[in-house]
Short mmCIF file of C-alpha atoms in Angstrom, two decimals:
data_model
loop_
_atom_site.label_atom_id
_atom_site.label_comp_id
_atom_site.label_asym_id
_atom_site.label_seq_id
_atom_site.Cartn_x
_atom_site.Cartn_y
_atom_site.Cartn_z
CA UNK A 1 63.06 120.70 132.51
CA UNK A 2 62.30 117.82 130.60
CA UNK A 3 60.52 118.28 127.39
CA UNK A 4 60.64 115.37 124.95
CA UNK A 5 57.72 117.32 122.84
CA UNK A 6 58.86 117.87 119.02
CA UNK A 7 56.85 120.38 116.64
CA UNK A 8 56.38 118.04 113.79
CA UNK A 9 57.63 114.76 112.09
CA UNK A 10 59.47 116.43 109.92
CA UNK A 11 61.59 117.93 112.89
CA UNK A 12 61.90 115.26 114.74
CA UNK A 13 63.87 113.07 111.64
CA UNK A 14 65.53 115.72 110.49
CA UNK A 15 68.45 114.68 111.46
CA UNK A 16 68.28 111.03 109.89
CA UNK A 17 71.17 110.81 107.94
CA UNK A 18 73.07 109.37 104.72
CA UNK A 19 73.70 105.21 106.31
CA UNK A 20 71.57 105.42 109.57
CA UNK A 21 70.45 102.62 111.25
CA UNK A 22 66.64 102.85 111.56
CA UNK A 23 64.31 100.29 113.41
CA UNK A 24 60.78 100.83 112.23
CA UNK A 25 58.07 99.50 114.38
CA UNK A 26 54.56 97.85 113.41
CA UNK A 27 53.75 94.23 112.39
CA UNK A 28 52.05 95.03 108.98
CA UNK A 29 50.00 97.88 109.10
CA UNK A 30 49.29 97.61 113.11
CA UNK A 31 52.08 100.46 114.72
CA UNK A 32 53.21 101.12 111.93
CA UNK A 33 54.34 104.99 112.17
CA UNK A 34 53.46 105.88 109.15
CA UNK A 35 53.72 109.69 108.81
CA UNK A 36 57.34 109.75 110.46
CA UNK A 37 57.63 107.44 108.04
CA UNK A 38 56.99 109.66 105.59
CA UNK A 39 59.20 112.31 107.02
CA UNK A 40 62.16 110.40 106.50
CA UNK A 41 60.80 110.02 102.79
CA UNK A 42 60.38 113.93 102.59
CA UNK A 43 64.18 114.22 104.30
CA UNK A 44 65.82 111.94 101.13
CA UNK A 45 68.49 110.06 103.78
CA UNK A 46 69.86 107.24 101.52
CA UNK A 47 72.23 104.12 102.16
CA UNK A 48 69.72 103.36 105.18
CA UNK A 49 69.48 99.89 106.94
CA UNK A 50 66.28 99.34 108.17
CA UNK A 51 65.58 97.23 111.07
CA UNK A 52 61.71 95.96 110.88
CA UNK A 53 59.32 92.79 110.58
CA UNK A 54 57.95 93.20 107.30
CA UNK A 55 58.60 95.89 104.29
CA UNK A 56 55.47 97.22 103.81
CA UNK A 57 52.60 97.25 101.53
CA UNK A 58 51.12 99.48 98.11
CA UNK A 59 53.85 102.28 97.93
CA UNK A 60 52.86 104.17 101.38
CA UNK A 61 54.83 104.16 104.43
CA UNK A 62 58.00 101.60 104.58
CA UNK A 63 57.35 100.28 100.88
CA UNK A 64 57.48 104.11 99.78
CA UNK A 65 60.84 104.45 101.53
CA UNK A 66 61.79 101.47 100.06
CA UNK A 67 60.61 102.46 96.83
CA UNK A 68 62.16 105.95 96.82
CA UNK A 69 65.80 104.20 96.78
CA UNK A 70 66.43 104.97 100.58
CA UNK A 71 66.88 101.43 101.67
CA UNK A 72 70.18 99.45 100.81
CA UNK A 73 69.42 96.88 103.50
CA UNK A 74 66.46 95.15 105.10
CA UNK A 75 66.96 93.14 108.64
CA UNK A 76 63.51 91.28 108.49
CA UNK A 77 61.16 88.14 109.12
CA UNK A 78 58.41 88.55 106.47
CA UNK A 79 59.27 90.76 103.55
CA UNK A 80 56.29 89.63 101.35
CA UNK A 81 52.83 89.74 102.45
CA UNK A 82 49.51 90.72 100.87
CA UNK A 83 49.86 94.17 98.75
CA UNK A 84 53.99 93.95 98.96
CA UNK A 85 55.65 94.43 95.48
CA UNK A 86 58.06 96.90 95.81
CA UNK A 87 60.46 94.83 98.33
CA UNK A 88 60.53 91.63 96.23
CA UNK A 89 61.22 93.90 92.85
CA UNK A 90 63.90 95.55 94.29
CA UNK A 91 65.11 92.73 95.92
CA UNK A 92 65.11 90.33 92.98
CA UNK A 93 66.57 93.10 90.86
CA UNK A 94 69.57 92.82 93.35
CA UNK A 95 69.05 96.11 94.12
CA UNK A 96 68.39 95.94 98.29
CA UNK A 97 70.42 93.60 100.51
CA UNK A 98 67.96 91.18 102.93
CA UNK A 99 69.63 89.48 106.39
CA UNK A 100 66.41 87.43 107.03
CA UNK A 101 66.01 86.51 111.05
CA UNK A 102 63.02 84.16 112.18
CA UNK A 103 60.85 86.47 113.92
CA UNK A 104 61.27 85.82 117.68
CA UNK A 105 65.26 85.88 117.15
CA UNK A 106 64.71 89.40 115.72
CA UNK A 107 62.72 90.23 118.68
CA UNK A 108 65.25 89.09 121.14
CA UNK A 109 68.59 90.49 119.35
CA UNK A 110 66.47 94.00 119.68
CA UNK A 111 65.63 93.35 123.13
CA UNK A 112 68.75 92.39 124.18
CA UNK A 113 70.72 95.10 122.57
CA UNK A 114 68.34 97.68 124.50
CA UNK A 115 69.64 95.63 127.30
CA UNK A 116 73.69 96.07 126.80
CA UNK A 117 73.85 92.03 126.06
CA UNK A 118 76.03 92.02 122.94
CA UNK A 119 74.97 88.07 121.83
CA UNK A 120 73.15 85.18 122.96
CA UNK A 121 72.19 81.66 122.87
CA UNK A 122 68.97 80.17 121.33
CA UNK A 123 67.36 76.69 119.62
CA UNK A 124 65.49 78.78 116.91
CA UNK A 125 67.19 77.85 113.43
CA UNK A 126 69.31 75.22 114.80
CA UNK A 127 70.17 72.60 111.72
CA UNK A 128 67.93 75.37 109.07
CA UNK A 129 69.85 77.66 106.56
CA UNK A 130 69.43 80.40 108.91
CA UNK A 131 71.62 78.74 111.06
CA UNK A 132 74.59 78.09 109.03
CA UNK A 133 77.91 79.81 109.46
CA UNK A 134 76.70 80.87 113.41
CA UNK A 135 78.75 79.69 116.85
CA UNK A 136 76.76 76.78 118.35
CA UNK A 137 77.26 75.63 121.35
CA UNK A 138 75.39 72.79 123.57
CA UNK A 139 74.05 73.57 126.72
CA UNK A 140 72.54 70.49 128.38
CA UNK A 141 72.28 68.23 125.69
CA UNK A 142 70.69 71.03 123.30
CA UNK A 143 72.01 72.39 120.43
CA UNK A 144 71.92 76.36 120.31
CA UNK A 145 73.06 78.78 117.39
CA UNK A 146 74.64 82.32 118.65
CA UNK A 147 72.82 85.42 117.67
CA UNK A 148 73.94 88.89 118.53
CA UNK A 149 71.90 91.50 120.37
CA UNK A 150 70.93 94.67 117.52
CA UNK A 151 70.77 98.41 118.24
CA UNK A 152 69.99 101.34 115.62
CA UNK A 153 70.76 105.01 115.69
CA UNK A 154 67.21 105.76 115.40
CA UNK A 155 63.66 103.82 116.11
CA UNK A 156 60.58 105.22 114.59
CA UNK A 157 57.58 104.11 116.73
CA UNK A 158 53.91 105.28 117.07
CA UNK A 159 52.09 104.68 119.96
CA UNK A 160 48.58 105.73 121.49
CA UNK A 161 49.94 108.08 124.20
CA UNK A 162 52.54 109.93 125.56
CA UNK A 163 53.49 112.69 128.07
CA UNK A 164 56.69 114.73 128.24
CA UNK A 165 58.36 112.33 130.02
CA UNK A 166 58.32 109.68 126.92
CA UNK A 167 56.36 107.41 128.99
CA UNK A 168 54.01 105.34 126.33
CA UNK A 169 51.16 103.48 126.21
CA UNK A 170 50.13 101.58 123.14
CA UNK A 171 46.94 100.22 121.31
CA UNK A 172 45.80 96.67 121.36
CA UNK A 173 48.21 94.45 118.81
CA UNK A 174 49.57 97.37 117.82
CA UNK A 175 52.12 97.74 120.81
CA UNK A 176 54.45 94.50 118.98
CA UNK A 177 57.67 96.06 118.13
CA UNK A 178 57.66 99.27 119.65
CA UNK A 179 58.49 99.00 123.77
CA UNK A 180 61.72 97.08 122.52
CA UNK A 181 62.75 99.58 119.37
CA UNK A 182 62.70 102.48 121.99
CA UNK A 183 65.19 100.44 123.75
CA UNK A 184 67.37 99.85 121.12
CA UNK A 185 68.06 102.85 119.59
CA UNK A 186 69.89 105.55 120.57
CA UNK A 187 66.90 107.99 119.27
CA UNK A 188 63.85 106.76 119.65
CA UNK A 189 61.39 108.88 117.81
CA UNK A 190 57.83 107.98 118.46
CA UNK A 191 54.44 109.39 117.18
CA UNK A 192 51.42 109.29 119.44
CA UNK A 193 47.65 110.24 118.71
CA UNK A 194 47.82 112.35 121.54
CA UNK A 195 50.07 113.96 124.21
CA UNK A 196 48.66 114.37 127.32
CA UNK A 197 49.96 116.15 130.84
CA UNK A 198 52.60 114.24 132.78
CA UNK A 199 50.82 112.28 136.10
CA UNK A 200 47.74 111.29 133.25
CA UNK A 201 48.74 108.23 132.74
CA UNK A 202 49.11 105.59 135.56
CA UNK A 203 52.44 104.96 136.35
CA UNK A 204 50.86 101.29 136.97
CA UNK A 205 49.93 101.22 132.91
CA UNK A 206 52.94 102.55 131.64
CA UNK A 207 54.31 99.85 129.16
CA UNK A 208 57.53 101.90 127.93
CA UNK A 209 59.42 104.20 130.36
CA UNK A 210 60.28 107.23 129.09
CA UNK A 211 63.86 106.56 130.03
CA UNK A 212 63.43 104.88 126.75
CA UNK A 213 61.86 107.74 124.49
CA UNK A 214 63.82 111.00 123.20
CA UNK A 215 61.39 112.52 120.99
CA UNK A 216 57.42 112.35 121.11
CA UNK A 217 55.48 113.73 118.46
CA UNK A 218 51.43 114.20 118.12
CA UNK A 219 49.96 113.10 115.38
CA UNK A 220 46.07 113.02 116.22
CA UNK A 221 44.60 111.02 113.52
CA UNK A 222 47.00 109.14 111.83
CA UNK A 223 46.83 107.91 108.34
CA UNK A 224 45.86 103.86 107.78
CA UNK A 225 48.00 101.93 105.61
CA UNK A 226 45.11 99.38 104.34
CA UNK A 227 42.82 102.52 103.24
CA UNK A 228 45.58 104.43 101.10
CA UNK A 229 46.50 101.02 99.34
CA UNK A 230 43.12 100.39 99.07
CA UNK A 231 42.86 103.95 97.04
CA UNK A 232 46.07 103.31 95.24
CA UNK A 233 47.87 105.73 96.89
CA UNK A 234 51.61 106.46 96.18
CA UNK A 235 53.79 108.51 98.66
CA UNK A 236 54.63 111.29 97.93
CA UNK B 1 30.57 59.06 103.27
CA UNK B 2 32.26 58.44 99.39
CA UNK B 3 30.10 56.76 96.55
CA UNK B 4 31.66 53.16 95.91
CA UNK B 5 32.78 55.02 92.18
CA UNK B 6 34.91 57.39 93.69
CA UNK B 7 38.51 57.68 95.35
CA UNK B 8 37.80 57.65 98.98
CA UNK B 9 39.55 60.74 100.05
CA UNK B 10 39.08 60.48 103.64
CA UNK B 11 38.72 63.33 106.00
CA UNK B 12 37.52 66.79 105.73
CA UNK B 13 39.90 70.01 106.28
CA UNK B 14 37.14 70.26 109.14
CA UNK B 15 37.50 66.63 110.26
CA UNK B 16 41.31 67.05 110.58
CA UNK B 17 40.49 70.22 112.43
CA UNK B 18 37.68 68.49 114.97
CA UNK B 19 40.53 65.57 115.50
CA UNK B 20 43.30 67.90 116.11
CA UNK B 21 41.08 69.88 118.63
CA UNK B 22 40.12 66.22 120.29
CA UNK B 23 43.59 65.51 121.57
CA UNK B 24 44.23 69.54 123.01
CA UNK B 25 43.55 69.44 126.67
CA UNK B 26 41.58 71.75 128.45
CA UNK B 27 43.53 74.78 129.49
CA UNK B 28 46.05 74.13 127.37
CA UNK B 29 48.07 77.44 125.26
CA UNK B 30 48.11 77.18 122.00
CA UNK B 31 49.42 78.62 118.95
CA UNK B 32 47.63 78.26 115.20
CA UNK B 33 49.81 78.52 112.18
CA UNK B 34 47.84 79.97 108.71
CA UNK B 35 45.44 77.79 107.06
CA UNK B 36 43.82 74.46 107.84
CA UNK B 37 45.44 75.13 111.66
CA UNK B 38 42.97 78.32 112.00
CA UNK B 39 39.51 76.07 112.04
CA UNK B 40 40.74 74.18 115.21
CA UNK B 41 38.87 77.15 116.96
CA UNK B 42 35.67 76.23 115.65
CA UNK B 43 36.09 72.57 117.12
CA UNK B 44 37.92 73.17 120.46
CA UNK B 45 35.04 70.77 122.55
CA UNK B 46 32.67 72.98 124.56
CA UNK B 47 34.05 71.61 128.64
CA UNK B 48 37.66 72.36 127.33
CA UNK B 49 38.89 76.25 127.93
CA UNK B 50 41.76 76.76 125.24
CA UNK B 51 43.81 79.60 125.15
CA UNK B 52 45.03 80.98 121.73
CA UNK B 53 47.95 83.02 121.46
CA UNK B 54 49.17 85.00 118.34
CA UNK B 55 52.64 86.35 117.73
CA UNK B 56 52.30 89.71 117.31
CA UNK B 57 51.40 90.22 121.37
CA UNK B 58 47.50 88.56 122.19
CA UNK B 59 46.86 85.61 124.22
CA UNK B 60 43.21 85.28 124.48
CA UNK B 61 42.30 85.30 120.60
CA UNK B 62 38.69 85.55 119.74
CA UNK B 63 36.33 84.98 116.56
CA UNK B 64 36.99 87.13 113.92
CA UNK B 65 34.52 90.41 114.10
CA UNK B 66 31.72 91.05 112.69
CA UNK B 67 31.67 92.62 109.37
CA UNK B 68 31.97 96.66 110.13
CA UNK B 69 33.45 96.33 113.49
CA UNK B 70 37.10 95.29 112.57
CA UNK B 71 40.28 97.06 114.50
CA UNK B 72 43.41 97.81 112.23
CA UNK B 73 44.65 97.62 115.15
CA UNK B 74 43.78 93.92 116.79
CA UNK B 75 45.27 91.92 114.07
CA UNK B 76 46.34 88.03 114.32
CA UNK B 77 49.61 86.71 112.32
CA UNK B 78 48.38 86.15 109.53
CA UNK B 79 47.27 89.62 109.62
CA UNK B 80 43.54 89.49 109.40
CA UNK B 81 41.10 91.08 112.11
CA UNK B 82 40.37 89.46 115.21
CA UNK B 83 38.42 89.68 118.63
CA UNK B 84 40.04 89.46 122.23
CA UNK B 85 38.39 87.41 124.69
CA UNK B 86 37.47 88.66 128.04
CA UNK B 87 40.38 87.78 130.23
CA UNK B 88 42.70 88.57 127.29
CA UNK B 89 46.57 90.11 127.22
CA UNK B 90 48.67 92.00 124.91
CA UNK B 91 52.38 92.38 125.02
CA UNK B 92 55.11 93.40 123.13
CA UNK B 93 56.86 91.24 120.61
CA UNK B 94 59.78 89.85 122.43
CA UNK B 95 57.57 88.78 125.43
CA UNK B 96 55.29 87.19 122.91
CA UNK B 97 58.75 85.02 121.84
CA UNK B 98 59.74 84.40 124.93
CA UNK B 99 56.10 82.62 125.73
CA UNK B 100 57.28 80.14 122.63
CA UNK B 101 60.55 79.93 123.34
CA UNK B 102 60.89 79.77 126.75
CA UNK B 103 58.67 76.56 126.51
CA UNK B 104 55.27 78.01 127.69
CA UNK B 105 52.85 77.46 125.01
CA UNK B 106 51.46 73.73 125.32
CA UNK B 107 50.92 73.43 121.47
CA UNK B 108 51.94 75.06 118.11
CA UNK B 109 49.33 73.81 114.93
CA UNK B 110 51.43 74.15 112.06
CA UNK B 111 50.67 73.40 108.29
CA UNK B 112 53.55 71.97 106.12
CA UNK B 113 55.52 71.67 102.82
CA UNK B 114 57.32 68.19 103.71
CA UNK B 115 57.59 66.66 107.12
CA UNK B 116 60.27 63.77 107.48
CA UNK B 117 60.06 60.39 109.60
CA UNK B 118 62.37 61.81 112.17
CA UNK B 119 60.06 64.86 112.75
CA UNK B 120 62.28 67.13 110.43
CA UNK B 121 59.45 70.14 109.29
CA UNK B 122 60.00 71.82 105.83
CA UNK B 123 57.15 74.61 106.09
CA UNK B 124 58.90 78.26 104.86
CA UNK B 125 60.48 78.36 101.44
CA UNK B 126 60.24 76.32 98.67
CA UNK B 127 64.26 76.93 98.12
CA UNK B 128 63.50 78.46 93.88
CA UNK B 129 66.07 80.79 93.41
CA UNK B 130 64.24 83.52 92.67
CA UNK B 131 61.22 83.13 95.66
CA UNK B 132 61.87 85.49 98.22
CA UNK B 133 62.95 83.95 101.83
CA UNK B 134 60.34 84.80 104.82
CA UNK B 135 60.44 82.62 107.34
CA UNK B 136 58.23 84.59 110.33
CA UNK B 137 57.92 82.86 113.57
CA UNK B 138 57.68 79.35 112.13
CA UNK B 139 61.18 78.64 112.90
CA UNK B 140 60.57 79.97 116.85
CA UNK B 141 57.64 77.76 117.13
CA UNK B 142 59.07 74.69 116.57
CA UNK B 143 62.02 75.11 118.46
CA UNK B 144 60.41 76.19 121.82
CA UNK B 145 56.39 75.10 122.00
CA UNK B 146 56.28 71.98 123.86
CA UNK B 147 54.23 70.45 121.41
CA UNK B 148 54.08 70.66 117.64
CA UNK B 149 51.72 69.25 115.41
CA UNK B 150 51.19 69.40 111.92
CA UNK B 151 47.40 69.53 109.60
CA UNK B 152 48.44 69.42 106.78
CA UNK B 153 46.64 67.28 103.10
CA UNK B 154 48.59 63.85 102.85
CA UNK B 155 49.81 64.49 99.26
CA UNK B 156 50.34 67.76 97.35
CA UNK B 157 48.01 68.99 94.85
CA UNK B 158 50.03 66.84 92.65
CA UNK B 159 50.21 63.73 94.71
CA UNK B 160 53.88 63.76 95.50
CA UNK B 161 53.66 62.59 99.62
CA UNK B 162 54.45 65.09 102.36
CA UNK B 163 54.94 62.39 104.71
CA UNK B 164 58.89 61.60 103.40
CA UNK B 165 61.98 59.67 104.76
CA UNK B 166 63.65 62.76 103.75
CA UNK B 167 62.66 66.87 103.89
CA UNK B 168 63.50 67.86 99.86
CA UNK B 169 62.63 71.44 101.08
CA UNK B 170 64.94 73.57 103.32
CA UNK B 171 64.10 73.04 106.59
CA UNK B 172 62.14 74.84 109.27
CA UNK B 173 63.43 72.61 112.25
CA UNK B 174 65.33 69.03 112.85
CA UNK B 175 63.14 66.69 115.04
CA UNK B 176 60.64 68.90 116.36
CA UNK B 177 56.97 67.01 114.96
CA UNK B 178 55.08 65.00 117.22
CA UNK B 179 52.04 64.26 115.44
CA UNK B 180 50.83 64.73 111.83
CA UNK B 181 47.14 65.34 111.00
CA UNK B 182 46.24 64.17 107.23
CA UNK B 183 42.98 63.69 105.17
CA UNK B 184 44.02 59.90 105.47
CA UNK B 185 45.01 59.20 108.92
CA UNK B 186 46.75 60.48 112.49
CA UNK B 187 50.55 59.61 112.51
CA UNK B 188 52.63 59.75 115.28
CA UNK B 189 56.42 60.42 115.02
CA UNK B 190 58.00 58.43 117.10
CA UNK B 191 62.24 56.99 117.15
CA UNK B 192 60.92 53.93 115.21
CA UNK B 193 59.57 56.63 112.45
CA UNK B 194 55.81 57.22 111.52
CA UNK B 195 53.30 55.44 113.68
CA UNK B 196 49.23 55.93 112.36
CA UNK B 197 47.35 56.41 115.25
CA UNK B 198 43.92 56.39 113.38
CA UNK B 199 43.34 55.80 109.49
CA UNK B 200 39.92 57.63 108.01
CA UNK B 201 36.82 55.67 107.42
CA UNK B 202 37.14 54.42 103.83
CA UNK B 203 40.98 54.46 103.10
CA UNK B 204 43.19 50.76 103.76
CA UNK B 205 46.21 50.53 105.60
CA UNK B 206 47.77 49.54 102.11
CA UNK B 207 46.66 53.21 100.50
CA UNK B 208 47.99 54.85 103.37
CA UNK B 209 50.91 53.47 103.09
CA UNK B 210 50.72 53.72 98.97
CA UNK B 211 50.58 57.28 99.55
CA UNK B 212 53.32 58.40 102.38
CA UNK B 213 57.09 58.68 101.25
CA UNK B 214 58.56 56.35 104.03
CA UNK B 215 57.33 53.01 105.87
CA UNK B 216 54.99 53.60 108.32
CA UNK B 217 54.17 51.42 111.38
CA UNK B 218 50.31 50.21 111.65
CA UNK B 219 49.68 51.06 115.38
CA UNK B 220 46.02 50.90 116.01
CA UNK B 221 44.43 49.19 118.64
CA UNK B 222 44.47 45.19 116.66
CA UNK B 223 40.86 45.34 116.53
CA UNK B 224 40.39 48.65 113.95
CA UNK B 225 43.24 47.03 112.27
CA UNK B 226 42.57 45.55 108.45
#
């Protein structure tokens, strides 16, 4: 029988280890998985690279990670935003490695590494420092820069629901990342406010397969970035 | 309008907004960049129906809520709260690029650092060594919306031009502006460089001109002309 159901974070990254991959969903604050997040902070893997849009804000959640030493390098579109100051002291200290993508071509090299295509062709960056030192080719007159298709060992994801299948449904703008991290990595770990009995949720509505989800995990009222930064909070 | 004592300084962030808005056609997709680009929703003309899409997975972006009733979770790109409109979608991230790269969004609204007379956009870094590089979707924007245009002050707090012959700044795309949107006038880029469309009430040809870093090509209609 299938039974994607884990007890706890903790379990369900316990296994994270020394130099994994990790793609860590959320655009800000918005599915942002915060306490598997923390998990992984509890666990102490180091020498991680971490796959994710921004790097987090105050010292909860990704900036704690990043703060606790865990991260040597950051694949990323944004890594300063309000409330982020552990990312650009680390970084400026030389102490964590960026590869900066524009933000759609970091959406599409996850995508298409969920979808077995190892590279592709796109305009974004073409004649920009991001694009030096890339293949280009022309295809009908139009320049195009190669970029190649990303996968992780693990994605940590929340979503709104889930059932023992893995299939997911999200919230609002807080979806972003997440369908497309579950098909990218070869775990996909993802926290949901609530499991609920397989054949509750439409097969109509689902928005990630759970052909794309190993572990679920509930986690009924998770924590909100914005409010612990607000209160100064430090993990842990 | 200006007293006679002062520096005519032309239009309003809201003017450039309202005239920006003008020239959007009804049912047209668009995307807003952060800053002056996010009060074209306040001017869209009430018999046009404009659809606003953000990155991070909404087409069908409303007002912002009202104080008490904002969602962590319905956020915009610039990260602040918003509203969705009835009639609305969300989506995941890579569907959201593929609506501005694949060339489906009618019109990106973009501020800017530097924009050349070839259409060359400098709007992400600042190049200082020790700034740190984020770049977001600016790059994807330019390179797939069918139409980008730029609101942007004429001259930096400083009064060094932003209109140049040549981006200083590194660049966030290579030809990609159509149409600039300044305090002093509309400019169109076009192969024979920048073209003003319309010049605000108050400012000469000759200021214009005084005030952008490469020629510029008087193209109003020969009666607004001075």
């Amino acid at each position: 029988m299938i039974q994607k159901r884990w007890s706890s974070p903790a379990d369900a990254v316990a296994d994270i280890g020394d130099g994994a991959s990790v793609m860590i969903g959320g655009f800000g604050e918005a599915g942002s998985p915060i306490e598997l997040i923390h998990a992984l902070v509890d666990k102490g893997s180091r020498n991680l690279t971490v796959i994710s849009n921004n790097t987090g804000s105050g010292r909860v959640g990704l900036a704690a990670l990043i703060a606790n030493g865990q991260v040597a390098r950051m694949i990323c579109s944004y890594p300063r935003s309000t409330n982020s100051m552990v990312f650009p002291e680390l970084y400026r200290a030389g102490k964590i490695e960026l590869e900066l993508v524009p933000q759609g071509t970091l959406a599409e090299r996850i995508r298409a590494g969920g979808a077995g295509i190892p590279a592709f062709f796109t305009a974004t960056a073409v004649g920009t420092q991001l694009g030096e030192g890339k293949e280009r080719r022309t295809f009908d007159g139009r320049d195009y820069v190669m970029e190649r298709g990303l996968r992780a060992d693990f994605a940590l994801v929340r979503a709104d629901r889930g059932d023992r299948h893995g299939n997911l449904v999200y919230t609002k703008t807080a979806r972003n990342f997440g369908p497309i991290m579950c098909m990218a990595a070869k775990v996909a770990i993802v926290q949901v406010r609530q499991v609920v009995e397989s054949g509750c949720i439409d097969p109509e509505a689902v928005v990630t397969p759970g052909i794309f989800v190993q572990r679920l995990v509930e986690v009924p009222c998770p924590e909100q970035e914005s409010h612990l930064v607000k209160e100064g909070r430090c993990y842990p | 309008m200006s007293q006679p004592s002062q520096q005519p300084t032309g239009w309003s962030r809201h003017d450039m907004a309202r005239l920006a808005a003008r020239d959007i056609h009804d049912g047209a997709y668009v995307n807003l960049g952060i800053g002056i680009p996010e009060l074209v929703t306040q001017h869209v003309p009430p018999d046009h129906e404009v659809i606003f899409h953000t990155e991070n997975g909404l087409l069908g972006v409303g007002p912002s809520p009202a104080a008490g009733s904002e969602d962590p979770e319905l956020i915009n790109a610039g990260k602040k709260p918003v509203t969705a409109i009835a009639g609305a979608a969300y989506f995941h991230h890579a569907d959201s690029f593929a609506m501005i790269r694949g060339g489906h969004l009618d019109v990106s609204v973009l501020g800017a650092m530097q924009v050349s007379s070839r259409g060359d956009l400098a709007n992400w870094s600042t190049g200082e060594a020790d700034a740190i590089p984020a770049v977001g979707g600016a790059m994807d924007l330019v390179a797939g919306v069918k139409r980008v245009v730029i609101l942007t002050e004429h001259t930096t707090k400083t009064g060094e031009p932003k209109l140049v012959a040549e981006c200083t700044y590194p660049l966030t795309g290579c030809g990609v502006v159509d149409r600039v949107y300044t305090n002093l006038a509309i400019i169109d880029v076009t192969p024979e460089g920048f073209v003003a469309q319309e010049i605000a009430p108050g400012i000469t040809f000759r200021e214009l001109q005084e005030k952008t870093g490469a020629p510029i090509i008087d193209g109003r209609p020969r009666s607004e002309s001075q």
